[in-house]
mmCIF file of C-alpha atoms in Angstrom:
data_model
loop_
_atom_site.group_PDB
_atom_site.id
_atom_site.type_symbol
_atom_site.label_atom_id
_atom_site.label_comp_id
_atom_site.label_asym_id
_atom_site.label_seq_id
_atom_site.Cartn_x
_atom_site.Cartn_y
_atom_site.Cartn_z
ATOM 1 C CA MET B 1 -27.776 92.374 25.025
ATOM 2 C CA SER B 2 -30.450 92.743 22.526
ATOM 3 C CA ARG B 3 -29.820 91.207 18.860
ATOM 4 C CA PRO B 4 -29.409 94.130 16.566
ATOM 5 C CA PRO B 5 -31.374 94.562 13.516
ATOM 6 C CA ASP B 6 -30.610 92.534 10.263
ATOM 7 C CA HIS B 7 -29.963 95.907 8.562
ATOM 8 C CA PHE B 8 -27.333 96.615 10.582
ATOM 9 C CA ARG B 9 -25.429 93.259 10.794
ATOM 10 C CA PRO B 10 -22.480 92.698 8.307
ATOM 11 C CA PRO B 11 -23.083 90.226 5.211
ATOM 12 C CA LEU B 12 -21.678 86.564 6.274
ATOM 13 C CA ASP B 13 -18.711 85.881 4.217
ATOM 14 C CA LEU B 14 -19.324 82.711 2.928
ATOM 15 C CA ARG B 15 -15.739 81.764 2.904
ATOM 16 C CA LEU B 16 -15.709 81.117 6.414
ATOM 17 C CA THR B 17 -17.809 78.272 6.019
ATOM 18 C CA GLN B 18 -15.363 76.747 3.358
ATOM 19 C CA GLU B 19 -12.333 75.937 5.311
ATOM 20 C CA ASN B 20 -9.758 73.458 3.962
ATOM 21 C CA LEU B 21 -10.120 70.200 6.150
ATOM 22 C CA GLU B 22 -6.176 69.517 5.323
ATOM 23 C CA ASP B 23 -4.688 73.119 6.404
ATOM 24 C CA LEU B 24 -7.200 73.089 9.373
ATOM 25 C CA TYR B 25 -5.236 69.698 10.181
ATOM 26 C CA ASP B 26 -1.603 71.290 9.177
ATOM 27 C CA ASN B 27 -1.861 74.404 10.846
ATOM 28 C CA ALA B 28 -4.005 73.532 13.810
ATOM 29 C CA PRO B 29 -2.706 74.813 17.429
ATOM 30 C CA CYS B 30 -1.419 71.532 18.518
ATOM 31 C CA GLY B 31 0.379 68.805 17.225
ATOM 32 C CA TYR B 32 -1.615 65.709 15.105
ATOM 33 C CA CYS B 33 0.196 62.643 13.910
ATOM 34 C CA SER B 34 -1.076 58.896 12.873
ATOM 35 C CA CYS B 35 0.792 55.608 13.493
ATOM 36 C CA LEU B 36 0.285 52.267 12.732
ATOM 37 C CA PRO B 37 0.006 49.855 15.618
ATOM 38 C CA ASP B 38 4.083 49.108 15.675
ATOM 39 C CA GLY B 39 4.092 52.823 15.991
ATOM 40 C CA THR B 40 5.427 53.702 12.487
ATOM 41 C CA LEU B 41 4.396 56.959 11.737
ATOM 42 C CA VAL B 42 2.289 57.492 8.516
ATOM 43 C CA LYS B 43 1.369 61.392 9.197
ATOM 44 C CA ILE B 44 1.857 64.478 10.865
ATOM 45 C CA ASN B 45 1.246 67.798 10.628
ATOM 46 C CA ARG B 46 3.087 71.105 10.026
ATOM 47 C CA THR B 47 2.497 72.445 13.598
ATOM 48 C CA LEU B 48 4.483 69.263 14.620
ATOM 49 C CA LEU B 49 7.039 69.194 12.298
ATOM 50 C CA GLU B 50 7.762 72.925 13.334
ATOM 51 C CA TRP B 51 7.926 71.967 17.203
ATOM 52 C CA LEU B 52 10.114 69.452 16.690
ATOM 53 C CA GLY B 53 12.327 70.733 13.647
ATOM 54 C CA TYR B 54 11.727 67.686 11.326
ATOM 55 C CA GLU B 55 11.166 67.663 7.617
ATOM 56 C CA LEU B 56 8.004 65.635 6.438
ATOM 57 C CA THR B 57 10.274 63.039 4.851
ATOM 58 C CA THR B 58 12.694 62.257 7.600
ATOM 59 C CA LEU B 59 9.735 61.009 9.732
ATOM 60 C CA VAL B 60 6.744 59.647 7.825
ATOM 61 C CA ALA B 61 7.471 55.554 6.882
ATOM 62 C CA ARG B 62 11.042 56.277 8.518
ATOM 63 C CA LYS B 63 10.716 56.416 12.175
ATOM 64 C CA CYS B 64 8.071 55.520 15.214
ATOM 65 C CA PHE B 65 6.504 57.506 17.487
ATOM 66 C CA GLN B 66 8.360 56.204 20.430
ATOM 67 C CA GLU B 67 11.498 57.053 18.881
ATOM 68 C CA LEU B 68 10.847 60.671 19.328
ATOM 69 C CA LEU B 69 10.693 60.011 22.900
ATOM 70 C CA THR B 70 13.247 60.158 25.542
ATOM 71 C CA VAL B 71 14.763 56.769 27.101
ATOM 72 C CA GLY B 72 12.259 56.916 29.948
ATOM 73 C CA GLY B 73 9.409 58.379 28.146
ATOM 74 C CA ARG B 74 9.901 55.197 25.352
ATOM 75 C CA LEU B 75 9.589 52.701 28.251
ATOM 76 C CA HIS B 76 6.612 54.238 29.522
ATOM 77 C CA TYR B 77 5.169 53.913 25.981
ATOM 78 C CA GLU B 78 5.515 50.442 25.614
ATOM 79 C CA THR B 79 4.888 49.313 29.121
ATOM 80 C CA HIS B 80 2.135 51.409 29.998
ATOM 81 C CA PHE B 81 0.861 53.320 27.301
ATOM 82 C CA VAL B 82 0.205 50.769 24.656
ATOM 83 C CA PRO B 83 -1.488 48.021 26.904
ATOM 84 C CA LEU B 84 -3.666 50.647 28.297
ATOM 85 C CA LEU B 85 -4.786 51.728 24.641
ATOM 86 C CA LEU B 86 -4.942 48.171 23.453
ATOM 87 C CA LEU B 87 -7.396 47.657 26.639
ATOM 88 C CA ARG B 88 -9.543 50.738 26.469
ATOM 89 C CA ASN B 89 -8.808 52.119 22.605
ATOM 90 C CA GLN B 90 -7.951 55.638 23.987
ATOM 91 C CA ALA B 91 -5.425 57.095 26.438
ATOM 92 C CA ARG B 92 -5.675 60.637 27.900
ATOM 93 C CA GLU B 93 -3.312 63.323 29.169
ATOM 94 C CA ILE B 94 -0.341 61.373 29.498
ATOM 95 C CA SER B 95 2.818 63.447 29.799
ATOM 96 C CA TYR B 96 6.018 62.898 27.859
ATOM 97 C CA LEU B 97 8.895 64.705 26.607
ATOM 98 C CA LEU B 98 9.722 64.787 23.037
ATOM 99 C CA ARG B 99 13.035 64.862 21.552
ATOM 100 C CA ARG B 100 13.775 67.571 19.226
ATOM 101 C CA ALA B 101 15.861 67.714 16.140
ATOM 102 C CA ASN B 102 18.457 69.801 18.031
ATOM 103 C CA GLY B 103 18.790 67.329 20.935
ATOM 104 C CA THR B 104 16.486 69.699 23.049
ATOM 105 C CA ARG B 105 13.555 68.497 24.661
ATOM 106 C CA LEU B 106 9.684 69.535 24.291
ATOM 107 C CA PRO B 107 6.899 68.623 27.163
ATOM 108 C CA VAL B 108 3.998 67.835 25.410
ATOM 109 C CA LEU B 109 0.766 66.413 26.992
ATOM 110 C CA LEU B 110 -0.575 63.390 24.969
ATOM 111 C CA ASN B 111 -4.032 62.276 24.030
ATOM 112 C CA ALA B 112 -4.707 59.066 21.809
ATOM 113 C CA THR B 113 -7.311 56.808 20.234
ATOM 114 C CA LEU B 114 -6.972 53.518 18.694
ATOM 115 C CA VAL B 115 -8.565 52.851 15.664
ATOM 116 C CA ARG B 116 -9.899 49.010 14.761
ATOM 117 C CA ASP B 117 -10.646 47.363 11.432
ATOM 118 C CA THR B 118 -13.983 45.920 10.699
ATOM 119 C CA ASN B 119 -12.235 42.743 12.320
ATOM 120 C CA GLY B 120 -11.369 44.254 15.630
ATOM 121 C CA GLN B 121 -7.755 44.103 14.721
ATOM 122 C CA PRO B 122 -5.793 47.656 15.566
ATOM 123 C CA LEU B 123 -5.351 49.624 12.389
ATOM 124 C CA VAL B 124 -3.938 53.150 13.585
ATOM 125 C CA VAL B 125 -3.323 55.334 16.466
ATOM 126 C CA ARG B 126 -4.406 58.796 16.234
ATOM 127 C CA ILE B 127 -2.338 61.023 18.587
ATOM 128 C CA THR B 128 -3.035 64.878 19.842
ATOM 129 C CA LEU B 129 -0.064 66.495 21.153
ATOM 130 C CA PHE B 130 -0.326 69.889 23.436
ATOM 131 C CA ASP B 131 2.946 72.216 24.295
ATOM 132 C CA ILE B 132 2.958 72.264 28.109
ATOM 133 C CA THR B 133 6.168 74.147 28.140
ATOM 134 C CA GLU B 134 4.844 76.838 30.087
ATOM 135 C CA ARG B 135 3.011 74.740 32.235
ATOM 136 C CA ARG B 136 5.842 72.455 32.955
ATOM 137 C CA LYS B 137 8.073 75.578 34.028
ATOM 138 C CA TYR B 138 5.018 76.327 36.152
ATOM 139 C CA GLU B 139 5.320 72.963 37.647
ATOM 140 C CA ASP B 140 8.846 73.076 37.845
ATOM 141 C CA GLU B 141 8.669 76.279 39.962
ATOM 142 C CA LEU B 142 6.371 75.091 42.450
ATOM 143 C CA LEU B 143 8.459 72.254 43.229
ATOM 144 C CA ARG B 144 11.384 74.123 43.771
ATOM 145 C CA ALA B 145 9.132 76.392 46.186
ATOM 146 C CA ARG B 146 7.846 73.348 47.759
ATOM 147 C CA GLY B 147 11.449 72.153 48.049
ATOM 148 C CA GLN B 148 12.710 75.333 49.257
ATOM 149 C CA ALA B 149 9.832 75.675 52.052
ATOM 150 C CA GLU B 150 10.908 72.150 52.980
ATOM 151 C CA ARG B 151 14.306 72.892 53.646
ATOM 152 C CA GLN B 152 13.327 76.120 55.458
ATOM 153 C CA GLY B 153 10.896 73.794 57.894
ATOM 154 C CA GLU B 154 13.933 71.326 58.547
ATOM 155 C CA ASP B 155 16.245 74.810 59.128
ATOM 156 C CA LEU B 156 13.373 76.026 61.417
ATOM 157 C CA ALA B 157 13.086 72.752 62.937
ATOM 158 C CA ARG B 158 16.587 72.342 63.463
ATOM 159 C CA ALA B 159 16.765 75.964 64.849
ATOM 160 C CA ASN B 160 14.009 75.051 67.267
ATOM 161 C CA ASP B 161 15.631 72.086 68.635
ATOM 162 C CA GLN B 162 18.961 74.013 68.878
ATOM 163 C CA LEU B 163 16.862 76.665 71.034
ATOM 164 C CA THR B 164 15.159 74.023 73.252
ATOM 165 C CA ARG B 165 18.868 72.766 74.261
ATOM 166 C CA GLN B 166 19.765 76.151 74.810
ATOM 167 C CA ASN B 167 16.908 76.979 76.773
ATOM 168 C CA GLU B 168 17.575 73.636 78.760
ATOM 169 C CA GLU B 169 21.268 74.538 79.298
ATOM 170 C CA LEU B 170 20.307 78.339 80.411
ATOM 171 C CA THR B 171 17.444 76.912 82.896
ATOM 172 C CA ARG B 172 20.233 74.414 84.288
ATOM 173 C CA ILE B 173 23.068 77.383 84.526
ATOM 174 C CA ASN B 174 19.918 79.493 86.255
ATOM 175 C CA ALA B 175 19.184 77.128 88.674
ATOM 176 C CA ASP B 176 22.825 76.537 89.139
ATOM 177 C CA LEU B 177 23.280 80.377 89.689
ATOM 178 C CA ASP B 178 20.325 80.446 91.818
ATOM 179 C CA ASN B 179 22.088 77.705 94.064
ATOM 180 C CA PHE B 180 25.401 79.459 94.373
ATOM 181 C CA VAL B 181 23.812 82.826 95.265
ATOM 182 C CA TYR B 182 21.304 81.221 98.134
ATOM 183 C CA THR B 183 24.406 79.363 99.583
ATOM 184 C CA ALA B 184 26.861 82.438 99.117
ATOM 185 C CA SER B 185 24.323 84.438 100.778
ATOM 186 C CA HIS B 186 23.632 82.161 103.705
ATOM 187 C CA ASP B 187 26.677 81.392 104.324
ATOM 188 C CA LEU B 188 28.049 85.211 104.488
ATOM 189 C CA ARG B 189 25.096 86.272 106.668
ATOM 190 C CA GLN B 190 26.812 84.910 109.926
ATOM 191 C CA PRO B 191 30.264 86.030 109.645
ATOM 192 C CA ILE B 192 28.840 89.643 108.610
ATOM 193 C CA ASN B 193 26.452 89.330 111.958
ATOM 194 C CA ASN B 194 29.708 88.445 113.833
ATOM 195 C CA MET B 195 31.609 91.478 112.487
ATOM 196 C CA ALA B 196 28.792 93.597 113.444
ATOM 197 C CA GLY B 197 28.537 91.992 116.958
ATOM 198 C CA ILE B 198 32.511 92.509 117.500
ATOM 199 C CA PHE B 199 32.469 96.077 116.160
ATOM 200 C CA ALA B 200 29.283 96.600 118.355
ATOM 201 C CA GLU B 201 31.527 95.387 121.272
ATOM 202 C CA LEU B 202 34.543 97.147 120.229
ATOM 203 C CA LYS B 203 32.796 100.292 120.052
ATOM 204 C CA ARG B 204 31.752 99.865 123.463
ATOM 205 C CA THR B 205 34.851 98.739 125.306
ATOM 206 C CA THR B 206 37.471 100.459 123.404
ATOM 207 C CA PRO B 207 38.144 104.599 123.342
ATOM 208 C CA PHE B 208 38.733 106.135 120.007
ATOM 209 C CA PRO B 209 40.677 109.330 120.988
ATOM 210 C CA ASP B 210 41.455 110.240 116.831
ATOM 211 C CA PRO B 211 38.993 113.035 116.048
ATOM 212 C CA GLU B 212 38.791 111.160 112.650
ATOM 213 C CA ALA B 213 37.387 107.739 114.346
ATOM 214 C CA ASP B 214 33.904 108.900 114.399
ATOM 215 C CA GLY B 215 33.578 109.568 110.804
ATOM 216 C CA MET B 216 35.597 106.203 109.975
ATOM 217 C CA VAL B 217 33.074 104.375 112.358
ATOM 218 C CA ARG B 218 30.206 105.407 110.604
ATOM 219 C CA MET B 219 31.546 104.788 107.363
ATOM 220 C CA PHE B 220 32.432 101.021 108.502
ATOM 221 C CA GLU B 221 28.393 100.795 110.128
ATOM 222 C CA ASP B 222 27.150 102.399 106.938
ATOM 223 C CA SER B 223 29.513 99.774 104.914
ATOM 224 C CA LEU B 224 27.838 96.491 107.191
ATOM 225 C CA SER B 225 24.714 97.553 106.605
ATOM 226 C CA GLN B 226 24.929 97.736 102.841
ATOM 227 C CA ILE B 227 26.177 94.428 102.706
ATOM 228 C CA MET B 228 23.400 92.933 104.843
ATOM 229 C CA ALA B 229 21.041 94.818 102.689
ATOM 230 C CA THR B 230 22.817 93.181 99.395
ATOM 231 C CA ILE B 231 22.560 89.942 101.058
ATOM 232 C CA THR B 232 18.810 90.092 102.398
ATOM 233 C CA GLY B 233 18.171 91.173 98.579
ATOM 234 C CA LEU B 234 19.685 88.378 97.031
ATOM 235 C CA THR B 235 18.510 85.768 99.151
ATOM 236 C CA GLU B 236 14.819 87.375 98.069
ATOM 237 C CA VAL B 237 15.926 87.502 94.578
ATOM 238 C CA VAL B 238 16.220 83.576 94.827
ATOM 239 C CA GLN B 239 13.230 82.657 96.567
ATOM 240 C CA LEU B 240 11.470 85.031 94.004
ATOM 241 C CA GLN B 241 13.276 82.913 91.064
ATOM 242 C CA ARG B 242 12.250 79.503 92.711
ATOM 243 C CA GLN B 243 8.439 80.596 92.940
ATOM 244 C CA ALA B 244 6.417 78.528 90.503
ATOM 245 C CA VAL B 245 4.517 80.757 87.992
ATOM 246 C CA PRO B 246 0.826 79.990 88.965
ATOM 247 C CA THR B 247 -1.476 78.152 86.340
ATOM 248 C CA GLU B 248 -4.985 79.526 85.743
ATOM 249 C CA GLN B 249 -6.576 77.123 87.869
ATOM 250 C CA GLU B 250 -3.987 78.262 90.856
ATOM 251 C CA GLU B 251 -4.082 81.922 89.926
ATOM 252 C CA GLU B 252 -4.691 84.095 93.170
ATOM 253 C CA VAL B 253 -6.996 87.319 93.456
ATOM 254 C CA VAL B 254 -6.339 89.507 96.302
ATOM 255 C CA ALA B 255 -8.086 92.191 97.945
ATOM 256 C CA LEU B 256 -6.096 95.523 96.940
ATOM 257 C CA LEU B 257 -7.029 98.236 100.164
ATOM 258 C CA PRO B 258 -5.941 95.944 102.717
ATOM 259 C CA VAL B 259 -2.638 95.173 101.333
ATOM 260 C CA VAL B 260 -1.821 98.787 100.274
ATOM 261 C CA GLU B 261 -2.908 99.778 103.732
ATOM 262 C CA GLU B 262 -0.318 97.270 105.547
ATOM 263 C CA VAL B 263 2.351 98.745 103.534
ATOM 264 C CA VAL B 264 1.435 102.160 103.989
ATOM 265 C CA SER B 265 1.257 101.717 107.946
ATOM 266 C CA ALA B 266 4.688 99.782 107.450
ATOM 267 C CA LEU B 267 5.952 103.163 106.085
ATOM 268 C CA ARG B 268 4.307 105.812 108.218
ATOM 269 C CA PRO B 269 7.480 106.669 110.502
ATOM 270 C CA GLN B 270 9.291 107.526 107.249
ATOM 271 C CA LEU B 271 6.449 109.146 105.586
ATOM 272 C CA GLU B 272 5.829 111.393 108.866
ATOM 273 C CA GLU B 273 9.482 112.324 109.199
ATOM 274 C CA LEU B 274 9.125 113.704 105.447
ATOM 275 C CA LYS B 275 5.762 115.214 106.115
ATOM 276 C CA GLY B 276 4.595 113.720 102.945
ATOM 277 C CA ALA B 277 1.369 111.746 102.410
ATOM 278 C CA PHE B 278 -0.166 108.686 100.428
ATOM 279 C CA LEU B 279 -2.987 109.362 98.327
ATOM 280 C CA LEU B 280 -5.480 106.392 97.108
ATOM 281 C CA ASP B 281 -7.907 105.800 94.864
ATOM 282 C CA LEU B 282 -9.016 102.054 94.411
ATOM 283 C CA GLY B 283 -12.682 101.847 94.484
ATOM 284 C CA ALA B 284 -12.544 100.986 90.638
ATOM 285 C CA VAL B 285 -10.611 97.709 91.090
ATOM 286 C CA PRO B 286 -11.065 96.211 94.242
ATOM 287 C CA THR B 287 -9.083 93.069 93.610
ATOM 288 C CA LEU B 288 -6.151 92.182 91.653
ATOM 289 C CA PRO B 289 -5.069 88.738 89.845
ATOM 290 C CA ILE B 290 -1.828 88.181 91.361
ATOM 291 C CA SER B 291 -0.654 86.789 95.135
ATOM 292 C CA ARG B 292 -1.047 88.630 98.377
ATOM 293 C CA LEU B 293 2.808 88.098 98.890
ATOM 294 C CA SER B 294 3.709 89.488 95.250
ATOM 295 C CA LEU B 295 1.467 92.214 95.816
ATOM 296 C CA HIS B 296 3.108 93.431 99.083
ATOM 297 C CA SER B 297 6.256 93.229 97.867
ATOM 298 C CA LEU B 298 5.817 95.434 94.837
ATOM 299 C CA LEU B 299 3.829 97.941 96.643
ATOM 300 C CA TYR B 300 6.666 98.015 99.566
ATOM 301 C CA ASN B 301 9.304 98.459 96.772
ATOM 302 C CA LEU B 302 7.489 101.200 95.042
ATOM 303 C CA LEU B 303 6.320 102.995 98.108
ATOM 304 C CA SER B 304 9.297 102.625 99.761
ATOM 305 C CA ASN B 305 11.374 104.043 96.702
ATOM 306 C CA SER B 306 8.681 107.096 96.364
ATOM 307 C CA LEU B 307 9.885 108.423 99.753
ATOM 308 C CA LYS B 308 13.622 107.363 99.695
ATOM 309 C CA TYR B 309 13.905 109.417 96.414
ATOM 310 C CA ALA B 310 11.750 112.190 97.316
ATOM 311 C CA GLN B 311 12.917 115.784 96.001
ATOM 312 C CA ALA B 312 14.663 117.463 98.783
ATOM 313 C CA GLY B 313 12.491 120.478 100.037
ATOM 314 C CA ARG B 314 9.152 119.169 98.719
ATOM 315 C CA PRO B 315 7.126 116.975 100.493
ATOM 316 C CA PRO B 316 6.283 113.715 98.802
ATOM 317 C CA GLN B 317 2.962 112.926 97.664
ATOM 318 C CA VAL B 318 2.589 109.453 96.129
ATOM 319 C CA ARG B 319 -0.773 108.912 94.697
ATOM 320 C CA ILE B 320 -1.710 104.950 94.330
ATOM 321 C CA SER B 321 -5.058 104.193 92.338
ATOM 322 C CA ALA B 322 -6.464 101.290 90.004
ATOM 323 C CA HIS B 323 -8.827 101.465 87.512
ATOM 324 C CA LEU B 324 -9.709 99.309 84.452
ATOM 325 C CA GLU B 325 -8.468 99.429 80.782
ATOM 326 C CA ASN B 326 -10.202 97.625 78.096
ATOM 327 C CA GLY B 327 -11.512 95.054 81.359
ATOM 328 C CA ALA B 328 -7.853 94.719 82.500
ATOM 329 C CA PRO B 329 -7.003 96.004 86.040
ATOM 330 C CA VAL B 330 -3.954 98.760 86.006
ATOM 331 C CA LEU B 331 -2.366 100.087 89.509
ATOM 332 C CA THR B 332 -0.911 103.157 89.302
ATOM 333 C CA VAL B 333 2.014 104.484 91.502
ATOM 334 C CA HIS B 334 2.694 108.122 90.974
ATOM 335 C CA ASP B 335 4.758 110.270 92.984
ATOM 336 C CA ASN B 336 6.349 113.692 92.976
ATOM 337 C CA GLY B 337 10.133 112.738 93.586
ATOM 338 C CA ARG B 338 13.423 113.289 91.859
ATOM 339 C CA GLY B 339 12.246 111.385 88.724
ATOM 340 C CA MET B 340 14.739 109.662 86.554
ATOM 341 C CA ASP B 341 16.348 110.156 83.025
ATOM 342 C CA LEU B 342 14.582 107.414 81.058
ATOM 343 C CA GLU B 343 16.307 107.997 77.800
ATOM 344 C CA ARG B 344 19.369 107.583 79.406
ATOM 345 C CA HIS B 345 18.711 104.681 81.871
ATOM 346 C CA GLY B 346 15.561 103.295 80.545
ATOM 347 C CA ARG B 347 16.929 100.113 78.889
ATOM 348 C CA GLU B 348 18.921 99.393 82.518
ATOM 349 C CA LEU B 349 15.733 100.159 84.678
ATOM 350 C CA PHE B 350 14.694 96.804 85.586
ATOM 351 C CA GLN B 351 18.489 95.116 85.820
ATOM 352 C CA LEU B 352 19.926 93.746 88.740
ATOM 353 C CA PHE B 353 22.251 96.411 90.959
ATOM 354 C CA ARG B 354 21.199 98.997 89.077
ATOM 355 C CA ARG B 355 21.204 102.548 90.692
ATOM 356 C CA PHE B 356 20.432 105.942 89.053
ATOM 357 C CA HIS B 357 20.728 108.099 92.179
ATOM 358 C CA PRO B 358 24.218 107.104 94.066
ATOM 359 C CA GLU B 359 24.191 109.742 96.479
ATOM 360 C CA VAL B 360 20.898 107.722 98.185
ATOM 361 C CA PRO B 361 21.461 104.487 100.108
ATOM 362 C CA GLY B 362 20.350 101.185 97.889
ATOM 363 C CA THR B 363 20.944 97.847 96.643
ATOM 364 C CA GLY B 364 19.500 98.176 93.355
ATOM 365 C CA LEU B 365 17.121 95.324 93.870
ATOM 366 C CA GLY B 366 13.747 96.658 94.148
ATOM 367 C CA LEU B 367 12.700 97.344 90.552
ATOM 368 C CA TYR B 368 14.141 94.260 89.457
ATOM 369 C CA LEU B 369 12.011 92.554 91.791
ATOM 370 C CA VAL B 370 9.220 94.477 91.042
ATOM 371 C CA ASN B 371 9.404 93.690 87.237
ATOM 372 C CA ARG B 372 9.979 89.973 88.103
ATOM 373 C CA LEU B 373 6.615 89.699 90.345
ATOM 374 C CA VAL B 374 4.562 91.544 87.419
ATOM 375 C CA CYS B 375 5.863 89.277 84.848
ATOM 376 C CA GLN B 376 5.231 86.285 87.191
ATOM 377 C CA ALA B 377 1.533 87.410 87.549
ATOM 378 C CA GLY B 378 1.400 87.547 83.542
ATOM 379 C CA GLY B 379 1.490 91.480 83.397
ATOM 380 C CA HIS B 380 3.789 94.211 82.528
ATOM 381 C CA VAL B 381 5.471 97.265 83.812
ATOM 382 C CA GLU B 382 5.304 100.799 82.079
ATOM 383 C CA VAL B 383 7.003 103.753 83.423
ATOM 384 C CA ALA B 384 6.784 107.501 82.678
ATOM 385 C CA SER B 385 9.426 109.950 84.569
ATOM 386 C CA THR B 386 10.564 113.408 84.307
ATOM 387 C CA VAL B 387 13.690 114.635 85.955
ATOM 388 C CA GLY B 388 12.904 116.627 89.094
ATOM 389 C CA GLU B 389 9.306 116.474 88.498
ATOM 390 C CA GLY B 390 8.501 112.691 89.651
ATOM 391 C CA THR B 391 7.931 108.988 88.262
ATOM 392 C CA SER B 392 4.735 106.839 87.467
ATOM 393 C CA PHE B 393 4.710 103.220 87.381
ATOM 394 C CA ARG B 394 1.900 101.557 85.663
ATOM 395 C CA ILE B 395 1.546 97.794 86.789
ATOM 396 C CA CYS B 396 -0.737 96.202 84.070
ATOM 397 C CA LEU B 397 -1.799 93.028 85.009
ATOM 398 C CA PRO B 398 -4.140 90.663 82.835
ATOM 399 C CA ARG B 399 -7.919 90.223 83.036
#
């Protein structure tokens, strides 16, 4: 900014250059005092007197400076401050608490200079004091916040330890349950097979004259089939649980089209019976980062479900497609079947033994297996469905 012309400048008030030094000392924005080498106060300004609530005659030549300090401050003054002052002739930015006349305390920051006589002997100590009440409040608040953060960190560490222990316990329980389910399904398989064989022989050798017998026989056979399917599914679940999640180094990349063609071929009899069609659009993503066994299993479950839950009176049309989204592969299986009410059943979709069309035979294991297989590969499953129109499963895998 340019300097204004002289005729625009106000005249200088010479009184401003004639300040009273005594007034400057008494009314300075900081505390001043002077004391003898033994601490006896010989001079003190009005600012400090007002801070402390004392009269001048109460302090000068009657008290030592160290008497204004707390017990701890007095000990520090005598053992640290005085030796430092004698050694260096000055001490800077030392924090003390002064005791006011009413018993309260005033936090201050002290600077001091030792003046010596012509013989080098200590003559007087000049002390400057700054009120740091607000600064002390801020520091105390920081200390409280730090303490709170440390306590929260300790609480978090304890919570993490507890979660670790709980996870270890859950892992052990899951392993025990896996062993139990595997043993139970293995031990039940042979008795069920024996029952099926005995019943088949009974049908072959024994007539059933009762007209309702045929229906009961079919019900018994369906129950046996259902039990065997459940046992097989439980065994498959346990085997899946025991599979190790592959590391990046062990990650398998499998060609998509051959696996899809294999699954389609296995399901062709059901497809032809329903006069349906599988439509493939896989050129955009020739390979997927998942094991061949997992891909085969999840495709078989999804495609067989598309046929199993076809809409009555409408030939199933199942589209299997793959594309990239932000560089990550997405495999989609879309059908025109019965669909599901996701608002009602969405949260239970991938749980064990959950079935939403009880009139259709099934075990309720297929979607659970699909979800677990995809999660093991590091991906996730997205589902969209409309009752009476069809369902889309999006298998989103990592890059």
